Short mmCIF file of C-alpha atoms in Angstrom, two decimals:
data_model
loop_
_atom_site.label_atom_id
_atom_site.label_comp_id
_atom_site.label_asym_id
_atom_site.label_seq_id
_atom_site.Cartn_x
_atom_site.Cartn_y
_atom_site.Cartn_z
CA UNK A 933 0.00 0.00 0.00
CA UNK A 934 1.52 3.17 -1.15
CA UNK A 935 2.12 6.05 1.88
CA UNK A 936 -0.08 8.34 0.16
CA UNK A 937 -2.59 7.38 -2.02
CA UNK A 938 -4.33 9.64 -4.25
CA UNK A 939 -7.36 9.69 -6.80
CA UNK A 940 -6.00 9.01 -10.41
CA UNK A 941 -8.45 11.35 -12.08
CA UNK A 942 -10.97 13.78 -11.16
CA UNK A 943 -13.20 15.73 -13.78
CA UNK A 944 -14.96 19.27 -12.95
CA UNK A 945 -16.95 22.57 -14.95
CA UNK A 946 -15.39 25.70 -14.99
CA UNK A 947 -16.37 27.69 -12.11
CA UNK A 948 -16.84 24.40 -9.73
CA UNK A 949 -14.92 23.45 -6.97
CA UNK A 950 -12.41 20.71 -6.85
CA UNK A 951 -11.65 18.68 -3.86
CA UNK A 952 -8.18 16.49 -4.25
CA UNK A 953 -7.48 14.27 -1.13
CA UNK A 954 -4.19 12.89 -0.55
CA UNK A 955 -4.94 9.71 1.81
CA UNK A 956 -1.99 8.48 4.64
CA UNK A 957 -1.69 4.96 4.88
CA UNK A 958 -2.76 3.56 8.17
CA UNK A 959 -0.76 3.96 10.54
CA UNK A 960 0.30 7.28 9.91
CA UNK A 961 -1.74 9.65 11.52
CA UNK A 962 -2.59 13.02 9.12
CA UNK A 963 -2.00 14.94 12.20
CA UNK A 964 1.69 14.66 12.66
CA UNK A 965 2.17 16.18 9.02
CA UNK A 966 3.08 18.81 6.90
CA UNK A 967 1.46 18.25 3.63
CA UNK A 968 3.23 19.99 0.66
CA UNK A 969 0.51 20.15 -2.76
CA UNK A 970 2.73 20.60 -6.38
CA UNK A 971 1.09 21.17 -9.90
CA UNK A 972 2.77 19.84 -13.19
CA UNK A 973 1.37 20.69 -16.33
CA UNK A 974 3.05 18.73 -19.72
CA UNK A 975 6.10 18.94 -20.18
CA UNK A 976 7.39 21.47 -17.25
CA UNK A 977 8.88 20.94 -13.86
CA UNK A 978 6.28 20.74 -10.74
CA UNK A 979 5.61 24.15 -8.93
CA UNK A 980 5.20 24.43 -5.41
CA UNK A 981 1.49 25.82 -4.88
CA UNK A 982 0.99 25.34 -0.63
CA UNK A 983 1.83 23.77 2.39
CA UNK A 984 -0.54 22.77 5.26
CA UNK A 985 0.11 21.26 8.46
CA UNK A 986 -2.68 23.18 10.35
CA UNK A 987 -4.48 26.40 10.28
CA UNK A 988 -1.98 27.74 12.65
CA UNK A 989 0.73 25.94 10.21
CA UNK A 990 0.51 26.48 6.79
CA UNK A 991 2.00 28.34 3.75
CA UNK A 992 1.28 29.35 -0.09
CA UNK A 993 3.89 30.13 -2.85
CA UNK A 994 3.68 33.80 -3.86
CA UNK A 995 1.88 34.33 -6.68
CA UNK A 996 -0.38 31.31 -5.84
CA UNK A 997 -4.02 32.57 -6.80
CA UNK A 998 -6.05 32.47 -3.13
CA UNK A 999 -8.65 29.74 -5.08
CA UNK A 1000 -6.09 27.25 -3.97
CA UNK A 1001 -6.47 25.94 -0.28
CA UNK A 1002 -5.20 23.56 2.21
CA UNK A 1003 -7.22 21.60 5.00
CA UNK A 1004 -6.85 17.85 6.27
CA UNK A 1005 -9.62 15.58 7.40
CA UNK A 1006 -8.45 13.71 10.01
CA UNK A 1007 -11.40 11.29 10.09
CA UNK A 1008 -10.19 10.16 7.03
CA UNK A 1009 -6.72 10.55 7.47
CA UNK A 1010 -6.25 12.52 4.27
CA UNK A 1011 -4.89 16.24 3.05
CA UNK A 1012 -7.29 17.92 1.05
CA UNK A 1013 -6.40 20.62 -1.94
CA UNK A 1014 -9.39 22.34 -2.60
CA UNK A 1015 -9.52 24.54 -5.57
CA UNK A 1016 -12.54 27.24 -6.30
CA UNK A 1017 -13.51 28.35 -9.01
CA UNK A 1018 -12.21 25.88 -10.93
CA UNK A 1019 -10.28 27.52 -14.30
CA UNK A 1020 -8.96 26.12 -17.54
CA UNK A 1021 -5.82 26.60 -16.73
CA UNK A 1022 -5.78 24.82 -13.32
CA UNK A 1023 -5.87 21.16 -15.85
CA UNK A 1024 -2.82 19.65 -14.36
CA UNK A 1025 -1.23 17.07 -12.37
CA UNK A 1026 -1.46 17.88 -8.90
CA UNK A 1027 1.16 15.78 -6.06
CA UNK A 1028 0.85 15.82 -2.68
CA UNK A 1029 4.17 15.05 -0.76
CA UNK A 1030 5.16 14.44 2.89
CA UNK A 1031 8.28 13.69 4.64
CA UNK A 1032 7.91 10.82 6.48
CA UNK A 1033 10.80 8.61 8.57
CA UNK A 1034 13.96 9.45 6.36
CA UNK A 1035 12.69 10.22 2.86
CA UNK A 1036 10.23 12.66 1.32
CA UNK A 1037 7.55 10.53 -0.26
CA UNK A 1038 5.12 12.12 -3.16
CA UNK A 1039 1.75 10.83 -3.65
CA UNK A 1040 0.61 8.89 -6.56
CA UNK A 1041 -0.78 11.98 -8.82
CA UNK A 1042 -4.19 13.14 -9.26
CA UNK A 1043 -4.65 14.14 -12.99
CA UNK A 1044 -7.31 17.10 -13.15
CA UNK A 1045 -9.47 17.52 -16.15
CA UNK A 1046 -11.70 20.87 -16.83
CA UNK A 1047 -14.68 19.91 -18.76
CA UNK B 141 15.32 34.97 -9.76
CA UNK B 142 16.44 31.51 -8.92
CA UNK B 143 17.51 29.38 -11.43
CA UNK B 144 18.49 25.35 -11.91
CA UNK B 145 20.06 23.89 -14.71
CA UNK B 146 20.33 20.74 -14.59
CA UNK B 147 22.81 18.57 -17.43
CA UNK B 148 24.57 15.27 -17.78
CA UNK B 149 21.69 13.33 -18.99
CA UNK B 150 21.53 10.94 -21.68
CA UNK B 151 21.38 7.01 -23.42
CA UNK B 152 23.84 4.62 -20.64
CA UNK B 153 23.45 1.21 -20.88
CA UNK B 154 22.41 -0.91 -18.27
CA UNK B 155 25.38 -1.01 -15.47
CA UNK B 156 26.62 1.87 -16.55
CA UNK B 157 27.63 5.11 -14.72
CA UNK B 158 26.75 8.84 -15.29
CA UNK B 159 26.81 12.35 -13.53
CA UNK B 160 24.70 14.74 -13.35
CA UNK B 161 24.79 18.33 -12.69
CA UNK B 162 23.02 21.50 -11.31
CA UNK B 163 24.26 24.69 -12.09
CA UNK B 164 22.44 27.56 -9.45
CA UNK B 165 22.44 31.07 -9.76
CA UNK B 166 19.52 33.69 -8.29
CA UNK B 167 20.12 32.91 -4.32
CA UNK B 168 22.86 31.81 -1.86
CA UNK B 169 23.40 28.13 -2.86
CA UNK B 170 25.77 27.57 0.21
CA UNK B 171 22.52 27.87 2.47
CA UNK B 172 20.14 25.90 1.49
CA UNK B 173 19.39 22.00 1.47
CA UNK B 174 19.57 20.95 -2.25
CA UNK B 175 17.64 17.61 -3.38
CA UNK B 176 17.40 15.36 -6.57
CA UNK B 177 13.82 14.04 -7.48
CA UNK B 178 12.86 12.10 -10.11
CA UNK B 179 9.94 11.07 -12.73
CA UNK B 180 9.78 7.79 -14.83
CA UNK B 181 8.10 8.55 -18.10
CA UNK B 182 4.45 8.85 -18.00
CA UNK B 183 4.74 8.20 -13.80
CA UNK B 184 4.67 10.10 -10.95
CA UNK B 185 7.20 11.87 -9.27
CA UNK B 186 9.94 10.72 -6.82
CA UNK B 187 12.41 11.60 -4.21
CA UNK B 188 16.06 10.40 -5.13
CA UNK B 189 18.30 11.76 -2.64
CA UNK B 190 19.14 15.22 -0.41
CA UNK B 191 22.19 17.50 0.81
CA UNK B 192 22.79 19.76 3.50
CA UNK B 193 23.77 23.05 2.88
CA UNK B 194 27.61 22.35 4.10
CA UNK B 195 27.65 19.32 2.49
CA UNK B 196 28.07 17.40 5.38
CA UNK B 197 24.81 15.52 5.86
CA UNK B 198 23.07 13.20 3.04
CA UNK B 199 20.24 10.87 2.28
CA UNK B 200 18.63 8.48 -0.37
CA UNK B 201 15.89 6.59 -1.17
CA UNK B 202 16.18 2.90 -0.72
CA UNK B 203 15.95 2.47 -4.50
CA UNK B 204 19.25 3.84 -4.80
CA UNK B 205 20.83 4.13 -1.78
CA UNK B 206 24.28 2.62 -2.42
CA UNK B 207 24.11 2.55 -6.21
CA UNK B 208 23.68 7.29 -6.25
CA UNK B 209 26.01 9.66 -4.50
CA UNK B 210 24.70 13.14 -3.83
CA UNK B 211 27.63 16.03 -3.49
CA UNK B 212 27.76 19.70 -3.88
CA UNK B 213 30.41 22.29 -4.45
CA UNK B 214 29.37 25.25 -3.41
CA UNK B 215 32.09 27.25 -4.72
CA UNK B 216 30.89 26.36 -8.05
CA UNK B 217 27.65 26.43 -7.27
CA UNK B 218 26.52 23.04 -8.05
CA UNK B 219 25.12 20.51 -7.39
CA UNK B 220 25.75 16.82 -8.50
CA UNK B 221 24.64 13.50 -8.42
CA UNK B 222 27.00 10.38 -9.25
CA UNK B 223 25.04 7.52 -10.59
CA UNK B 224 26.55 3.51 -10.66
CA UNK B 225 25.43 0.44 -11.29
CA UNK B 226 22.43 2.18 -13.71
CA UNK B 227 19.00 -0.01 -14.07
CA UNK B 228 16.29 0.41 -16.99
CA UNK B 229 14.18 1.38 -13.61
CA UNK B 230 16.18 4.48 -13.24
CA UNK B 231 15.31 5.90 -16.61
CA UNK B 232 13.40 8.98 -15.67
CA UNK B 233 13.91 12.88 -15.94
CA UNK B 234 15.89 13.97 -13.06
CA UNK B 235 15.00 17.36 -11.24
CA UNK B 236 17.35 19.42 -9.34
CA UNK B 237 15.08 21.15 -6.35
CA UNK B 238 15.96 23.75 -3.76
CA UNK B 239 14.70 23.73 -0.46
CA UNK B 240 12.01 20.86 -1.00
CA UNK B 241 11.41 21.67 2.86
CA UNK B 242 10.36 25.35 1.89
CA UNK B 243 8.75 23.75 -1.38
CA UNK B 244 11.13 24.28 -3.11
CA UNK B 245 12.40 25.72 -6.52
CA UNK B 246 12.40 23.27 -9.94
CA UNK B 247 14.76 23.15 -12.87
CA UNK B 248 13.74 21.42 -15.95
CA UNK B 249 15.28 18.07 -15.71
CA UNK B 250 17.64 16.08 -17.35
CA UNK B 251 16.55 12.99 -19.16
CA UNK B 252 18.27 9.70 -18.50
CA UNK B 253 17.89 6.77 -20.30
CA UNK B 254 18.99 3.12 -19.07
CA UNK B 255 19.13 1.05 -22.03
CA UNK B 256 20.62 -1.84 -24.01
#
């Protein structure tokens, strides 16, 4: 079981909102975490868009449009990305990451489509 | 503005060795924790391997640990990563990041290819 499991695809309409959950394997409690969130779009290096660990604890990349949020749910032991108003130009790859024991581990990719 | 230019990629064949490069410019490359990630074609992405900003502490992923070596010279600027005992597996395009702990800062890759 991968550490952090993501959806593989997830559709929307422009102007919708977009939920992406990153989900810890058991065992690792959501709570303990700083979740980083990354966008890749074809053929260009992933940017860094936010980091959340809580609401106390958390970051976004300048230039990052405000749309783009970070929240966990911790009774499903996930990170969410949630992104409002959902835009054409928000189609992309989006990776959640976490460092966990010795390594930085990425999640398994969420491919976001914009109807 | 930061930049990373990664180099050094290219066709080895299976066993083989190759090093790759970073050059940095746009910040103070002496003080910052420089990593290596990597993405398989078509796959997701993963973490190869880290540097303090001194050089003095490193770490891998399993997958390579023992085969990669991860060094710096920050005179030069750069950043490098030695690569041994090269598997198809480890054909991928291979990002130099900054400060993956801050979120870090991207280059465009380098492509290697493991092949016969």
């Amino acid at each position: 079981q991968a550490v952090l499991t993501q959806p593989s695809s997830l559709s929307a309409s422009p102007g919708a909102s977009a939920s992406l959950t990153c989900t810890l394997r058991s065992g690792i409690n959501v709570g303990s975490y700083k979740i980083y969130w990354y966008q890749q779009k074809p053929g260009s290096p992933p940017q860094y868009l936010l980091s959340y660990k809580s609401d106390s604890n958390k970051q976004q990349d300048s230039g990052v449009p405000s749309r783009f949020s970070g929240s966990k749910d911790a009774s499903a032991n996930a990170g969410i990305l949630l992104i409002s108003g959902l835009q054409s130009e928000d189609e992309a790859d989006y990776y959640c990451m976490i460092w966990h024991s010795t390594a930085y581990v990425f999640g398994t990719g969420t491919r976001v489509t914009v109807l | 503005e930061v930049q990373l230019v990664e180099s050094g990629g290219g066709l080895v064949q299976p066993g083989g060795s190759l090093r790759l490069s970073c050059a940095a410019s746009g910040f103070t490359f002496s003080s910052f924790w420089m990593h290596w990630v990597r993405q398989a074609p078509g796959k997701g992405l993963v973490w190869v391997s880290r540097i303090y900003s001194d050089g003095s502490s490193t770490s891998y992923a399993d997958s390579v640990k023992g085969r990669f070596t991860i060094s710096r010279d920050n005179a030069k600027n750069t950043l490098y990563l030695q690569m041994y005992s090269l598997r198809a597996e480890d054909t991928a395009v291979y990002y130099c990041t900054r400060a993956l702990e801050l979120g870090g800062d991207w280059g465009q890759g380098t492509l290697v290819t493991v092949s016969s």
